[in-house]
Coordinates of C-alpha atoms in Angstrom, one line a residue:
M8 CA 81.4 78.5 62.4
A9 CA 83.7 77.0 64.0
E10 CA 85.7 77.3 60.8
T11 CA 85.5 81.0 61.3
L12 CA 88.9 83.4 61.4
T13 CA 89.4 85.1 64.2
M14 CA 91.6 87.5 65.0
L15 CA 91.6 89.0 68.5
L16 CA 93.9 92.5 69.2
A17 CA 96.0 92.3 72.3
G18 CA 98.9 94.5 71.4
G19 CA 98.3 98.0 72.5
K20 CA 100.2 100.1 74.5
G21 CA 97.0 101.0 77.1
S22 CA 98.4 103.9 77.7
R23 CA 95.4 105.4 79.4
L24 CA 95.9 102.6 81.8
H25 CA 98.9 103.3 83.4
P26 CA 101.0 102.9 85.4
L27 CA 99.0 99.5 85.1
T28 CA 100.9 99.0 81.8
I29 CA 104.2 99.6 82.9
A30 CA 105.0 96.4 83.0
E31 CA 102.3 93.9 81.0
A32 CA 99.5 94.4 78.2
K33 CA 96.5 96.0 79.0
P34 CA 94.9 92.7 78.2
A35 CA 97.2 90.4 80.5
V36 CA 96.0 93.4 83.2
P37 CA 94.4 91.9 86.1
F38 CA 90.6 92.0 86.8
G39 CA 87.8 90.4 88.5
G40 CA 90.9 89.0 91.2
I41 CA 91.2 85.7 89.5
Y42 CA 90.4 86.6 84.8
R43 CA 92.5 88.9 82.3
I44 CA 90.9 92.0 80.7
I45 CA 91.7 89.5 77.3
D46 CA 90.0 86.4 80.0
F47 CA 86.3 87.3 79.0
T48 CA 87.1 88.0 74.9
L49 CA 88.6 84.8 74.9
S50 CA 85.3 82.7 77.2
N51 CA 83.4 84.3 74.4
C52 CA 85.3 82.7 71.1
V53 CA 85.7 79.5 73.1
N54 CA 81.4 80.3 73.8
S55 CA 80.4 80.5 70.5
G56 CA 82.5 77.6 68.8
M57 CA 85.3 79.2 68.2
R58 CA 88.0 77.2 67.6
K59 CA 90.6 79.0 65.1
I60 CA 92.1 82.3 67.1
F61 CA 95.2 84.1 66.1
V62 CA 96.3 87.0 68.3
L63 CA 98.0 89.5 67.5
T64 CA 99.9 90.9 70.7
Q65 CA 103.3 93.8 70.2
Y66 CA 103.5 95.8 73.0
R67 CA 104.6 94.3 77.3
S68 CA 103.3 90.6 75.6
H69 CA 105.5 88.1 77.4
T70 CA 103.1 88.0 80.8
L71 CA 99.7 88.0 78.3
H72 CA 101.9 84.8 76.3
R73 CA 102.5 83.2 79.1
H74 CA 98.7 83.1 80.7
L75 CA 97.8 82.1 76.8
H76 CA 100.3 78.9 77.2
Y77 CA 99.2 77.9 80.6
G78 CA 95.4 78.9 80.5
W79 CA 94.5 78.5 76.8
D80 CA 96.3 75.8 75.2
F81 CA 93.7 73.3 75.9
L82 CA 91.8 73.1 71.7
S83 CA 92.2 70.3 70.0
H84 CA 96.0 70.5 67.4
Y85 CA 94.6 67.6 65.5
L86 CA 91.2 68.9 65.0
D87 CA 93.1 71.9 63.3
E88 CA 91.4 74.2 66.7
F89 CA 93.9 77.0 68.0
I90 CA 94.4 80.4 70.5
E91 CA 97.9 81.3 69.3
P92 CA 99.6 84.8 69.9
I93 CA 102.0 86.1 66.8
P94 CA 103.6 89.5 67.4
P95 CA 105.1 91.3 65.1
Q96 CA 107.2 89.7 62.3
Q97 CA 107.6 92.2 60.0
R98 CA 106.4 89.9 57.2
R99 CA 105.4 93.7 54.6
G100 CA 108.4 96.5 55.8
E101 CA 110.4 97.0 58.7
N102 CA 107.3 98.6 61.3
W103 CA 105.7 97.4 64.1
Y104 CA 101.7 97.8 63.9
L105 CA 100.8 101.3 63.0
G106 CA 97.5 100.6 63.5
T107 CA 94.6 97.4 63.5
A108 CA 93.5 97.8 60.3
D109 CA 98.2 97.2 59.7
A110 CA 98.2 94.6 62.4
I111 CA 95.8 92.8 60.2
Y112 CA 97.3 93.4 57.0
Q113 CA 101.1 92.8 58.5
N114 CA 99.4 89.0 59.0
M115 CA 97.4 88.5 55.0
Y116 CA 99.4 85.1 55.1
L117 CA 97.4 83.8 57.9
L118 CA 94.1 85.0 55.8
D119 CA 95.1 82.8 53.0
R120 CA 96.0 79.2 54.5
Y121 CA 93.6 79.6 57.3
G122 CA 90.6 82.0 56.3
K123 CA 87.5 81.0 54.1
D124 CA 84.3 83.3 53.7
D125 CA 84.4 85.6 56.7
L126 CA 87.1 87.3 59.0
L127 CA 85.9 87.4 62.7
I128 CA 88.5 90.4 64.4
L129 CA 88.1 91.6 68.0
S130 CA 89.7 93.7 70.7
G131 CA 91.0 92.2 73.9
D132 CA 90.3 94.8 76.3
H133 CA 86.9 94.5 77.0
I134 CA 84.3 93.0 79.4
Y135 CA 80.8 91.7 77.6
K136 CA 79.4 88.4 77.6
M137 CA 78.9 87.1 73.9
D138 CA 77.7 84.8 71.1
Y139 CA 79.7 86.0 68.2
D140 CA 77.3 83.0 66.2
K141 CA 74.7 84.5 66.0
M142 CA 76.5 87.8 64.0
L143 CA 78.0 86.0 62.6
A144 CA 74.7 83.7 60.7
E145 CA 73.2 88.2 60.9
H146 CA 76.1 88.9 58.7
R147 CA 75.7 85.6 56.0
D148 CA 72.0 86.6 56.1
N149 CA 72.4 89.3 55.3
N150 CA 75.4 88.6 52.5
A151 CA 77.1 91.9 54.1
D152 CA 80.9 92.9 53.4
L153 CA 81.0 94.6 56.6
T154 CA 79.2 93.8 60.0
I155 CA 79.7 95.7 62.6
S156 CA 78.5 95.0 66.6
T157 CA 76.7 98.7 67.9
I158 CA 75.8 99.3 71.5
E159 CA 72.9 101.5 72.6
C160 CA 74.9 104.3 74.5
P161 CA 73.3 107.6 75.8
I162 CA 73.8 110.6 74.3
E163 CA 76.0 112.5 76.5
Q164 CA 78.4 109.4 76.9
A165 CA 79.1 109.1 73.5
S166 CA 82.0 111.7 72.9
G167 CA 84.5 108.5 74.4
F168 CA 83.2 105.6 71.2
G169 CA 82.9 105.6 67.9
V170 CA 79.3 106.5 66.6
M171 CA 77.6 104.6 64.3
V172 CA 74.6 106.3 61.9
I173 CA 72.1 103.7 60.4
D174 CA 68.1 103.3 59.1
E175 CA 65.6 102.5 59.4
S176 CA 66.7 98.9 57.6
N177 CA 70.4 98.5 60.0
N178 CA 72.2 99.9 56.4
V179 CA 75.0 101.6 57.9
I180 CA 75.0 105.4 56.5
G181 CA 78.0 106.6 58.9
F182 CA 80.8 106.9 61.3
E183 CA 81.1 109.6 64.3
E184 CA 84.4 109.1 65.5
K185 CA 84.9 110.2 69.4
P186 CA 82.0 113.4 68.4
E187 CA 81.5 116.2 70.2
N188 CA 77.3 116.3 68.6
P189 CA 76.8 112.3 68.1
T190 CA 73.9 111.1 66.0
P191 CA 71.4 109.8 67.8
M192 CA 69.9 106.3 66.5
P193 CA 66.4 106.0 65.0
G194 CA 62.9 106.3 67.5
N195 CA 65.1 107.6 70.1
S196 CA 66.9 110.3 70.4
R197 CA 68.5 109.8 74.5
M198 CA 70.5 107.8 72.5
C199 CA 73.0 107.0 69.9
L200 CA 74.7 103.4 69.0
A201 CA 77.8 103.3 70.2
N202 CA 81.0 101.0 68.2
M203 CA 82.2 97.8 70.4
G204 CA 85.1 97.4 68.4
V205 CA 83.8 93.9 66.8
Y206 CA 83.5 93.1 62.9
V207 CA 83.0 90.6 60.3
F208 CA 85.1 91.5 57.0
K209 CA 84.1 89.2 54.4
I210 CA 87.6 88.3 53.6
S211 CA 88.0 88.9 50.4
V212 CA 86.7 92.3 50.5
L213 CA 89.4 93.1 53.6
K214 CA 92.7 91.7 51.8
E215 CA 91.5 94.2 49.1
L216 CA 91.0 97.3 51.1
L217 CA 94.4 96.5 53.3
E218 CA 96.3 96.3 50.3
A219 CA 95.2 99.7 49.0
D220 CA 95.7 101.7 53.0
A221 CA 98.5 100.3 52.9
K222 CA 100.2 101.8 49.5
D223 CA 98.3 105.3 51.3
D224 CA 100.8 107.2 53.1
S225 CA 98.5 110.3 54.7
S226 CA 96.1 106.6 56.4
S227 CA 96.9 106.1 59.7
H228 CA 96.1 102.5 59.2
D229 CA 93.1 102.0 61.2
F230 CA 89.8 100.6 61.2
G231 CA 87.9 102.9 62.8
K232 CA 89.4 105.8 61.3
D233 CA 90.3 105.5 58.0
I234 CA 88.2 101.7 56.9
I235 CA 85.5 101.5 57.4
P236 CA 84.8 105.7 57.1
D237 CA 85.5 104.6 53.3
M238 CA 83.6 101.4 53.5
I239 CA 80.6 102.9 53.9
K240 CA 80.3 105.2 50.9
K241 CA 80.6 102.6 48.3
M242 CA 80.1 98.5 50.6
D243 CA 77.4 96.3 51.7
V244 CA 78.0 97.5 55.7
Y245 CA 75.3 96.3 58.1
A246 CA 75.5 96.3 62.2
Y247 CA 74.4 93.6 64.2
N248 CA 72.2 94.9 67.3
F249 CA 74.5 93.6 70.9
R250 CA 72.7 90.6 72.1
D251 CA 73.8 89.7 75.3
K252 CA 74.3 86.8 76.9
N253 CA 74.9 88.6 81.4
K254 CA 71.1 87.8 82.4
K255 CA 70.4 91.0 83.6
V256 CA 68.2 93.7 82.5
A257 CA 70.6 96.3 80.8
K258 CA 73.0 95.6 78.5
Y259 CA 76.8 95.2 79.7
W260 CA 79.5 95.8 77.4
R261 CA 82.6 98.1 79.3
D262 CA 85.5 99.7 78.3
V263 CA 87.8 99.4 80.8
G264 CA 91.0 101.6 79.0
T265 CA 91.5 104.4 82.1
I266 CA 91.9 103.5 85.7
D267 CA 89.2 105.0 86.7
S268 CA 86.7 103.0 84.5
Y269 CA 88.8 100.2 85.4
F270 CA 88.5 100.8 89.2
E271 CA 84.7 101.1 88.5
T272 CA 84.4 98.2 86.9
N273 CA 85.7 96.1 90.0
M274 CA 83.7 97.1 92.7
D275 CA 80.3 97.0 90.9
L276 CA 81.4 93.1 90.9
I277 CA 81.8 92.9 94.5
S278 CA 77.5 95.1 94.9
P279 CA 75.3 93.1 96.4
D280 CA 73.7 92.8 92.7
P281 CA 76.3 93.0 90.3
Q282 CA 75.5 94.2 86.6
L283 CA 78.0 91.9 85.4
N284 CA 76.9 87.9 85.7
L285 CA 80.0 85.8 86.7
Y286 CA 78.0 83.6 87.6
D287 CA 76.7 81.7 85.0
P288 CA 77.3 78.1 84.3
D289 CA 76.0 78.7 81.0
W290 CA 78.2 80.9 80.2
P291 CA 81.6 81.0 81.9
I292 CA 84.6 82.7 82.2
R293 CA 87.6 80.6 82.1
T294 CA 91.1 81.4 83.4
F295 CA 94.3 80.0 84.0
Q296 CA 94.6 79.5 88.3
S297 CA 97.9 78.2 89.5
Q298 CA 98.1 75.9 91.9
Y299 CA 97.1 77.6 95.5
P300 CA 95.7 76.7 98.5
P301 CA 92.4 78.0 100.0
P302 CA 91.9 81.9 101.1
K303 CA 92.7 81.9 105.2
F304 CA 90.9 84.0 107.6
V305 CA 93.3 84.1 111.0
F306 CA 92.9 85.1 114.7
G307 CA 89.6 86.8 115.9
D308 CA 90.9 88.2 119.4
I309 CA 87.9 91.4 119.3
R310 CA 89.5 93.6 122.2
K311 CA 92.6 93.5 121.0
G312 CA 91.5 94.3 117.3
R313 CA 93.1 91.7 115.5
V314 CA 91.0 90.3 113.6
G315 CA 90.6 88.9 110.1
I316 CA 88.6 89.0 108.2
A317 CA 86.6 90.3 105.1
I318 CA 83.3 92.4 104.3
D319 CA 81.5 92.8 101.0
S320 CA 84.7 91.2 99.1
M321 CA 86.8 88.9 96.5
V322 CA 89.0 87.2 98.5
S323 CA 90.2 85.1 96.4
Q324 CA 92.6 81.5 96.4
G325 CA 96.2 81.6 98.5
C326 CA 95.3 85.0 100.4
I327 CA 96.1 85.3 103.8
V328 CA 94.7 87.8 105.3
S329 CA 96.1 87.4 108.9
G330 CA 94.8 89.5 111.5
G331 CA 93.4 92.3 109.5
R332 CA 90.7 94.0 108.3
V333 CA 88.7 94.0 104.3
Q334 CA 85.6 95.6 102.9
N335 CA 85.1 96.0 100.4
C336 CA 88.0 95.1 98.3
I337 CA 89.0 92.8 95.3
I338 CA 91.7 90.1 95.9
S339 CA 94.0 88.6 94.1
P340 CA 95.9 85.8 94.5
G341 CA 99.1 84.7 96.6
A342 CA 98.6 88.7 99.0
R343 CA 98.7 88.5 102.2
I344 CA 97.2 91.2 104.4
N345 CA 98.9 91.5 107.7
S346 CA 97.7 92.6 111.5
Y347 CA 96.0 95.5 111.8
V348 CA 95.0 96.3 108.3
D349 CA 92.6 98.7 107.4
L350 CA 92.1 97.7 104.4
T351 CA 88.9 99.3 102.6
Q352 CA 87.9 100.7 98.5
S353 CA 90.7 98.7 97.5
I354 CA 92.0 96.2 94.5
V355 CA 95.4 94.6 95.1
F356 CA 96.3 92.2 93.1
H357 CA 98.8 89.5 92.9
D358 CA 101.2 88.7 95.6
A359 CA 100.9 91.4 96.6
D360 CA 102.1 92.9 100.9
I361 CA 100.0 94.9 102.9
G362 CA 102.5 95.2 107.0
R363 CA 101.1 96.0 110.4
H364 CA 99.0 99.3 110.3
C365 CA 98.6 100.0 107.5
K366 CA 95.6 102.4 106.2
I367 CA 94.0 101.8 102.7
R368 CA 91.3 103.0 100.6
N369 CA 90.3 103.9 97.1
T370 CA 94.0 102.2 96.4
I371 CA 94.3 100.2 93.0
I372 CA 98.2 98.1 94.6
D373 CA 99.8 96.2 92.2
K374 CA 101.9 93.2 91.4
G375 CA 104.7 91.8 93.7
V376 CA 104.3 94.6 96.0
K377 CA 104.8 95.5 99.5
I378 CA 103.7 98.0 101.2
P379 CA 106.0 98.8 104.9
P380 CA 104.1 99.6 108.5
R381 CA 102.3 101.6 109.4
T382 CA 101.9 103.2 106.0
T383 CA 98.9 105.1 104.8
V384 CA 97.0 106.3 101.5
G385 CA 94.5 107.4 100.2
Y386 CA 93.8 109.6 103.0
D387 CA 95.9 112.3 101.2
L388 CA 95.9 112.8 98.5
E389 CA 97.8 115.6 98.1
E390 CA 100.8 113.6 99.8
D391 CA 99.9 111.0 97.4
K392 CA 100.5 112.7 94.4
K393 CA 104.3 112.8 95.5
R394 CA 104.7 109.8 95.8
F395 CA 102.0 107.5 93.3
T396 CA 99.5 108.4 90.4
V397 CA 95.7 110.0 91.8
T398 CA 93.1 110.1 89.1
D399 CA 90.2 113.2 88.9
S400 CA 88.4 111.2 91.3
G401 CA 90.7 110.2 94.0
I402 CA 91.6 106.5 93.1
V403 CA 95.7 106.4 94.2
V404 CA 97.2 103.6 91.7
I405 CA 100.8 101.9 93.8
P406 CA 102.3 101.0 90.5
R407 CA 104.5 98.1 90.8
T408 CA 107.7 99.9 90.2
W409 CA 107.4 102.0 93.2
N410 CA 110.3 102.1 95.7
A411 CA 109.0 102.4 99.8
E412 CA 112.2 103.6 100.5

């Protein structure tokens, strides 16, 4: 399995996560304080024994490339192991990547050089823990042309996903892209099978499909919209039942493609019993961490209300909570919370600085943002909408491009 080639798709614009994706690709957006979203998929790869990984990048990729270089360049090049970013090179035309299938098509030369029997294709913007080796073994046992990893999803939530229709032998007999009335899974009318964006293709079959798709001007050159529906009609396509490495009762897989889902998934991490287990030494989540000092909490003058304290929160290295109060928050490295600040239910990115007497709640503060003293955010949403992005659920986002003046 270690010889299996992996291609990780990390080039989307991430428009639904705007404005956090103004300056960087969605897979590079911070998550859980010290991580980037892509770290979860890459950790799954390394933990599964996948050691030949190309990361296909495109939009706003500089931060992502730096993160891969500093945090993930530890495999042995002498043993032909690598995690290597591949930007668009226009080897097959003058276009950037037109879709997920076209991204693989434009890099077919890598399949010719490094591919053997199968190709593992992954998305770089989901949060989950999975052993891909188990999926590959089942794919080969079935002699499948394509194996798709699926997860059970409540039928009322399925309209946001691709839904697989299977028979009792796990053969995929239909594919519904974001259906209004999804088909339930066999034996359970309340659940359906959502496509996780994890695929194993037989390389010989995939190359023929991509060549044909590239010649089809009516195609959107996307796996979910074009390649997979066509394969189901005439090839052996199997559904793989997702086996979770998270060691919790319920299976864990999250699409953090919107501000609300991103915020909710982060906030779960600071609950007493979070759904995502970050503390399992048997399945570590790796990342790059700069050489910061430990977090520091200073000033304990309770009588004057100047107390540096964090409650029910995650505070990363290099942070200084200087006489401010932090509750139900995730604070990324290098951030500073100054005296008399009241910060609740919020996410603070790297190197942000919150001035004295600020009162902030239900807010995401982007990298390097400096909040002037006595600023109030999250309490008057109509006023916040004049300055910031505010979601329908009331989450405020202060982007790095914001200028307080």
